[in-house]
Short mmCIF file of C-alpha atoms in Angstrom, two decimals:
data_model
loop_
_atom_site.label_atom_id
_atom_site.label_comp_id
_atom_site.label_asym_id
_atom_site.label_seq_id
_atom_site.Cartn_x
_atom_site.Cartn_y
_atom_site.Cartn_z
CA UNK A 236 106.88 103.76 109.64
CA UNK A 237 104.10 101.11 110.56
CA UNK A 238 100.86 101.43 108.74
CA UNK A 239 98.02 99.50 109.43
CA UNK A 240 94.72 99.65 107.01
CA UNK A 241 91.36 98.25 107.16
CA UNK A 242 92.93 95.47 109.62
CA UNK A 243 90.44 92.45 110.14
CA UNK A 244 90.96 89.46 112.29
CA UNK A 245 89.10 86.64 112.83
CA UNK A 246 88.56 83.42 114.75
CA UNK A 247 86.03 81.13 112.68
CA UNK A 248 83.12 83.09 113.26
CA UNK A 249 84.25 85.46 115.92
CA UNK A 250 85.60 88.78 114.57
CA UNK A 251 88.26 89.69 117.28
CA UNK A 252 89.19 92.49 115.08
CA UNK A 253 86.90 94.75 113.17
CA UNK A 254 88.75 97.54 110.84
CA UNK A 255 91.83 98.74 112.63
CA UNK A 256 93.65 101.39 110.94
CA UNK A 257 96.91 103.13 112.71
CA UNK A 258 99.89 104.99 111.69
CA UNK A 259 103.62 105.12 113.48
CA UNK A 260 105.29 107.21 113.03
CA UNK A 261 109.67 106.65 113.58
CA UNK A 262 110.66 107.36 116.88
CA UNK A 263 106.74 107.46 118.21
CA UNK A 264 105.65 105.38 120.87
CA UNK A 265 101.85 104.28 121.04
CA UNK A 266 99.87 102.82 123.77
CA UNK A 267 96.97 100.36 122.66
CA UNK A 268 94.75 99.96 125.35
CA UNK A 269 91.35 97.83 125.85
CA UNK A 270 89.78 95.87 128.56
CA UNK A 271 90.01 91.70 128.13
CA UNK A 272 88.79 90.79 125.05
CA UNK A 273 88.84 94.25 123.16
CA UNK A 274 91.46 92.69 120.62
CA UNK A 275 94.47 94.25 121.58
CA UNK A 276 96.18 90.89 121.42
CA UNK A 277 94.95 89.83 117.75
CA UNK A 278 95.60 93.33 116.01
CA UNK A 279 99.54 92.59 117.37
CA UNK A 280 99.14 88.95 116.28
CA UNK A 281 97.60 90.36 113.28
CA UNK A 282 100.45 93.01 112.15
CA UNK A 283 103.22 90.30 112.66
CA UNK A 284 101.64 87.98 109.94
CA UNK A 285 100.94 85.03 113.55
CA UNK A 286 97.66 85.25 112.21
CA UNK A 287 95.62 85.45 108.79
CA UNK A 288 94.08 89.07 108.16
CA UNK A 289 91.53 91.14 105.93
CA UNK A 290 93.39 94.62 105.03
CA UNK A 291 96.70 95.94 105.07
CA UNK A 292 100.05 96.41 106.88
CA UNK A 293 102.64 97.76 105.56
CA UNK A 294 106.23 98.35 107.72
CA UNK A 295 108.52 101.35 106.06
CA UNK A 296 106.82 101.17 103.02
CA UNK A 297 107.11 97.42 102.63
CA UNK A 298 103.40 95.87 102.07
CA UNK A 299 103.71 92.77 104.51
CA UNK A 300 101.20 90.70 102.52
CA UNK A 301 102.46 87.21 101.76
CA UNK A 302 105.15 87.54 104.52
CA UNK A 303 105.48 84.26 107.01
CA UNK A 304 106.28 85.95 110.27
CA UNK A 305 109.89 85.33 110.49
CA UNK A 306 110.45 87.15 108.00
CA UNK A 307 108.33 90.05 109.34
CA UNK A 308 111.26 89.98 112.06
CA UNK A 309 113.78 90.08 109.70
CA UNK A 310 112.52 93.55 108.49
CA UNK A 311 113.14 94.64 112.30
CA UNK A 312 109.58 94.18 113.13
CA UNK A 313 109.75 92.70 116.01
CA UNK A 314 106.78 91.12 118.41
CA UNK A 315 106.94 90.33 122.07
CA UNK A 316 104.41 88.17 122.61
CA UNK A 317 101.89 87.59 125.88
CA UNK A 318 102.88 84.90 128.42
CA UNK A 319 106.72 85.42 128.99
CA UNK A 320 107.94 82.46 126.24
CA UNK A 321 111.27 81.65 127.91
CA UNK A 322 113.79 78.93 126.79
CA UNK A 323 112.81 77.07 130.39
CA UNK A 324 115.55 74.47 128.81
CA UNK A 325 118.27 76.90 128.19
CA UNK A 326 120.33 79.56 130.41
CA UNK A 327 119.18 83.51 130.53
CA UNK A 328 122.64 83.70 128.26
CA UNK A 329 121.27 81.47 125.65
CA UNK A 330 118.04 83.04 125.46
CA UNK A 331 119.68 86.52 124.95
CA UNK A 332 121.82 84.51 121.83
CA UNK A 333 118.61 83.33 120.34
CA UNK A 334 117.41 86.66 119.47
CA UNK A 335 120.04 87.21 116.93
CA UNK A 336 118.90 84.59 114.81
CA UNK A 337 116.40 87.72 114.00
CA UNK A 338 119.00 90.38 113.65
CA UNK A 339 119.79 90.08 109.69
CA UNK A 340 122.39 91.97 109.91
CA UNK A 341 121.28 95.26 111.42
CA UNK A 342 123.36 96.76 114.28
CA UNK A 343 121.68 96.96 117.56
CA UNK A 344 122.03 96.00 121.37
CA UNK A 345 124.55 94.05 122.29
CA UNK A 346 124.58 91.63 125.59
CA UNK A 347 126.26 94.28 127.82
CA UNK A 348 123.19 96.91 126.60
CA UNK A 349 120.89 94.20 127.94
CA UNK A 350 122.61 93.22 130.84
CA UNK A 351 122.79 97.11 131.32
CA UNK A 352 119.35 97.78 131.04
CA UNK A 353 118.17 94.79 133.22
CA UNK A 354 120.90 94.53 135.74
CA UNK A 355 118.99 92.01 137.41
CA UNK A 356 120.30 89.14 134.88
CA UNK A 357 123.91 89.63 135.19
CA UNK A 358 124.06 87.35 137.98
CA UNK A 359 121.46 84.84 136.45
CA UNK A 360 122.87 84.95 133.53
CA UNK A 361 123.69 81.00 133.60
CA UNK A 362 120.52 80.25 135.30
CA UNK A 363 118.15 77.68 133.09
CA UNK A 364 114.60 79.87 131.96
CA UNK A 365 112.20 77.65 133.80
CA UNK A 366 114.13 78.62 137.48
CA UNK A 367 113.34 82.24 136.43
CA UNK A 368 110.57 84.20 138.50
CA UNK A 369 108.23 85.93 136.10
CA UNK A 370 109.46 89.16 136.68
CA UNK A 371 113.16 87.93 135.53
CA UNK A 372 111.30 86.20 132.37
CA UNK A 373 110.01 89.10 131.12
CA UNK A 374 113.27 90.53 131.73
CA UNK A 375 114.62 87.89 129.60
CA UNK A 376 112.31 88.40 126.33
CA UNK A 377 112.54 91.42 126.75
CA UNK A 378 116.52 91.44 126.05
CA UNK A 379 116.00 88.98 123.49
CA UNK A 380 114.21 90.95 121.27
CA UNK A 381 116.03 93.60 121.74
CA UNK A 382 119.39 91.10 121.02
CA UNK A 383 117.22 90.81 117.55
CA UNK A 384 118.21 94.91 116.56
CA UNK A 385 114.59 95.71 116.16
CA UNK A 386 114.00 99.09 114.20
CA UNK A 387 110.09 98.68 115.82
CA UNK A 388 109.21 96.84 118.81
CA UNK A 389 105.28 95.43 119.60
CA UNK A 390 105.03 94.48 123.00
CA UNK A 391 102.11 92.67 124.62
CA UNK A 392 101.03 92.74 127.81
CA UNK A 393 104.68 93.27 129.29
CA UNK A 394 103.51 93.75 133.45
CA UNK A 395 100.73 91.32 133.40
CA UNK A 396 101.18 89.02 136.36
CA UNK A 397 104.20 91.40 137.65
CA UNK A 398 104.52 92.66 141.28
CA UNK A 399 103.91 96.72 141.25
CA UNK A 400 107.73 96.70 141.77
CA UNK A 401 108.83 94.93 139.13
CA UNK A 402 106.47 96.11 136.49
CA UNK A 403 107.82 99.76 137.10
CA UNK A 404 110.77 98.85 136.61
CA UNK A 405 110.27 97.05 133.21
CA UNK A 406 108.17 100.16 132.66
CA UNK A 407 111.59 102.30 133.14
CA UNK A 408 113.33 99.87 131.08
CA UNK A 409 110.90 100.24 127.79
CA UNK A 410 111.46 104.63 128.24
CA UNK A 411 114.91 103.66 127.95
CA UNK A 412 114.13 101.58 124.80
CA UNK A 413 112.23 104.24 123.39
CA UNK A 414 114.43 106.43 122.79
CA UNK A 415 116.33 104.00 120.17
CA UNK A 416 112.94 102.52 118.09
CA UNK A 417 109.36 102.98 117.59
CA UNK A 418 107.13 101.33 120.05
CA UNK A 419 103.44 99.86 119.95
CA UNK A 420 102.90 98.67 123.36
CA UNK A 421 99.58 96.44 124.40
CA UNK A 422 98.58 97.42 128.17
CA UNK A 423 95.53 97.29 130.40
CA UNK A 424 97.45 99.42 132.64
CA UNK A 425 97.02 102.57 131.54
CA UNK A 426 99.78 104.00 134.15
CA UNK A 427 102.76 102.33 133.32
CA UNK A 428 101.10 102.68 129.00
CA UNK A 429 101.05 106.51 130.10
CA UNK A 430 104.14 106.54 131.51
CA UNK A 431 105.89 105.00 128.74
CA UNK A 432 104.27 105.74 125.59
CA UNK A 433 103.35 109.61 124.19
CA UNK A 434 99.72 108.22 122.64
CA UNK A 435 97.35 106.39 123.64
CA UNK A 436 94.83 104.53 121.38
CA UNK A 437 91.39 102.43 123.04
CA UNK A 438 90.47 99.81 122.00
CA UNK A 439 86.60 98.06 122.38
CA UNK A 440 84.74 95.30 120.52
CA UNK A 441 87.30 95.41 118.14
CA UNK A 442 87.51 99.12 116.83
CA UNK A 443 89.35 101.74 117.97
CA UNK A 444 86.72 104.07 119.95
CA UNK A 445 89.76 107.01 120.73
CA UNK A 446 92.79 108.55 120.51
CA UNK A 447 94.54 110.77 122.55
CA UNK A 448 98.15 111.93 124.05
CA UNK A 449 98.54 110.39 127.15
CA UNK A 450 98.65 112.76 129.56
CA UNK A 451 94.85 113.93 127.95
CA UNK A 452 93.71 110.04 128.93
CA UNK A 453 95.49 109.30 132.07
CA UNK A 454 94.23 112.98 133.80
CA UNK A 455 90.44 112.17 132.36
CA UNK A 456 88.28 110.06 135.11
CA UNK A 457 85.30 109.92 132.65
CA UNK A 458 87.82 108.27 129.66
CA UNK A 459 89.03 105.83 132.05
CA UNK A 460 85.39 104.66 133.42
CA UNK A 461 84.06 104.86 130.29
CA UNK A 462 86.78 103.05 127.56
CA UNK A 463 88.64 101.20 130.46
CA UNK A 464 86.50 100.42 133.57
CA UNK A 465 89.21 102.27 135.48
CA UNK A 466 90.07 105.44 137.61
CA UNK A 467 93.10 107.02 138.68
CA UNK A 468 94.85 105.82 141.81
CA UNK A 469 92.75 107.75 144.56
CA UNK A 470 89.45 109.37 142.87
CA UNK A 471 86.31 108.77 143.98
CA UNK A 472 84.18 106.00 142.70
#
């Protein structure tokens, strides 16, 4: 469904992306995983058309060159972006609304789905987005992108910043999503990637160094030290 070829981003002189390829299947969901600065971020930014590229990407069969990214989303490609961009200026309700300006006409979630999945809103639901903690805000762009019928979701980063309690239970909230759409989802922690997503894919300098299922990665102390810098909850160091 999503596939990416030769991908190449840069920053002036800085290549934060150096030849990612990948292929998505419908109804997969991959982890990409990488340390700070591995380029996680920018192949996401890259796909979506939010910044120039070298390569290609094309989204169910569609090449994607020459697409601005809004209409990217139109195609049901949609990106959830780093850094919890809330409406602070309008209410959790009208942040939900603005996702349908994506929707194009596809069928999809509708507010009571959301407010199902993240019963946490339904009493904030008139509540302005800058009075939101950050574990409701991701709750909220979460829902919003989901208000925009996505047929593929890219998610960045979604518990960064997040209490242990409240990123599992956006974690529980994204198995629940994947079981309607494709998923590519941008983690450093490689539980709650594990937990949701069936493949994992690492990420260093800008290449992809390994792929795996998850359940090969997340039981392997040497992967983790080696690609990620990390060990499972409880083994030695």
């Amino acid at each position: 469904m999503l596939v990416v070829e030769d991908l190449q981003v840069s920053y002036g002189t800085t290549e934060a992306v150096r030849g990612v390829s990948l292929s998505i299947d419908a109804g997969a969901a991959v982890a990409l995983l990488g340390a700070n600065g591995a380029g996680k971020t920018s192949t996401l930014r890259g796909i979506t058309r939010l910044e120039p590229i070298k390569g290609k990407v094309s989204f169910d069969g569609k090449d994607l060159a020459g697409l601005a990214p809004e209409a990217v989303a139109r195609l049901g490609l949609i990106h959830v972006p780093e850094g919890r961009h809330v409406f602070g200026d309008l209410t959790v309700h009208e942040n939900l609304q603005m996702g349908e300006t994506a929707k194009s006409g596809r069928s999809g979630w509708s507010f009571d789905d959301v407010y199902d999945l993240f019963p946490a809103l339904v009493p904030l639901r008139d509540r302005l987005g800058f009075a939101l903690s950050g574990g409701e805000q991701q709750m909220v762009v979460l829902g919003r992108a989901l208000m925009a019928a996505p047929r593929f979701l890219l998610v960045d980063e979604p518990s960064l910043g997040l209490a242990p309690v409240i990123a599992h239970a956006v974690a529980e909230a994204l198995v629940e999503v994947r079981d309607r759409m494709s998923l590519l989802v941008v983690e450093q922690n490689v539980h709650l990637a594990t937990q949701v997503c069936d493949r994992a894919v690492v990420i260093a300098e800008g290449q992809i160094r390994f792929e795996a299922e998850s359940h090969e990665l997340r039981d392997s102390d040497e992967l983790l030290a080696s690609y990620l810098g990390q060990r499972r909850t409880g083994a030695g160091t």
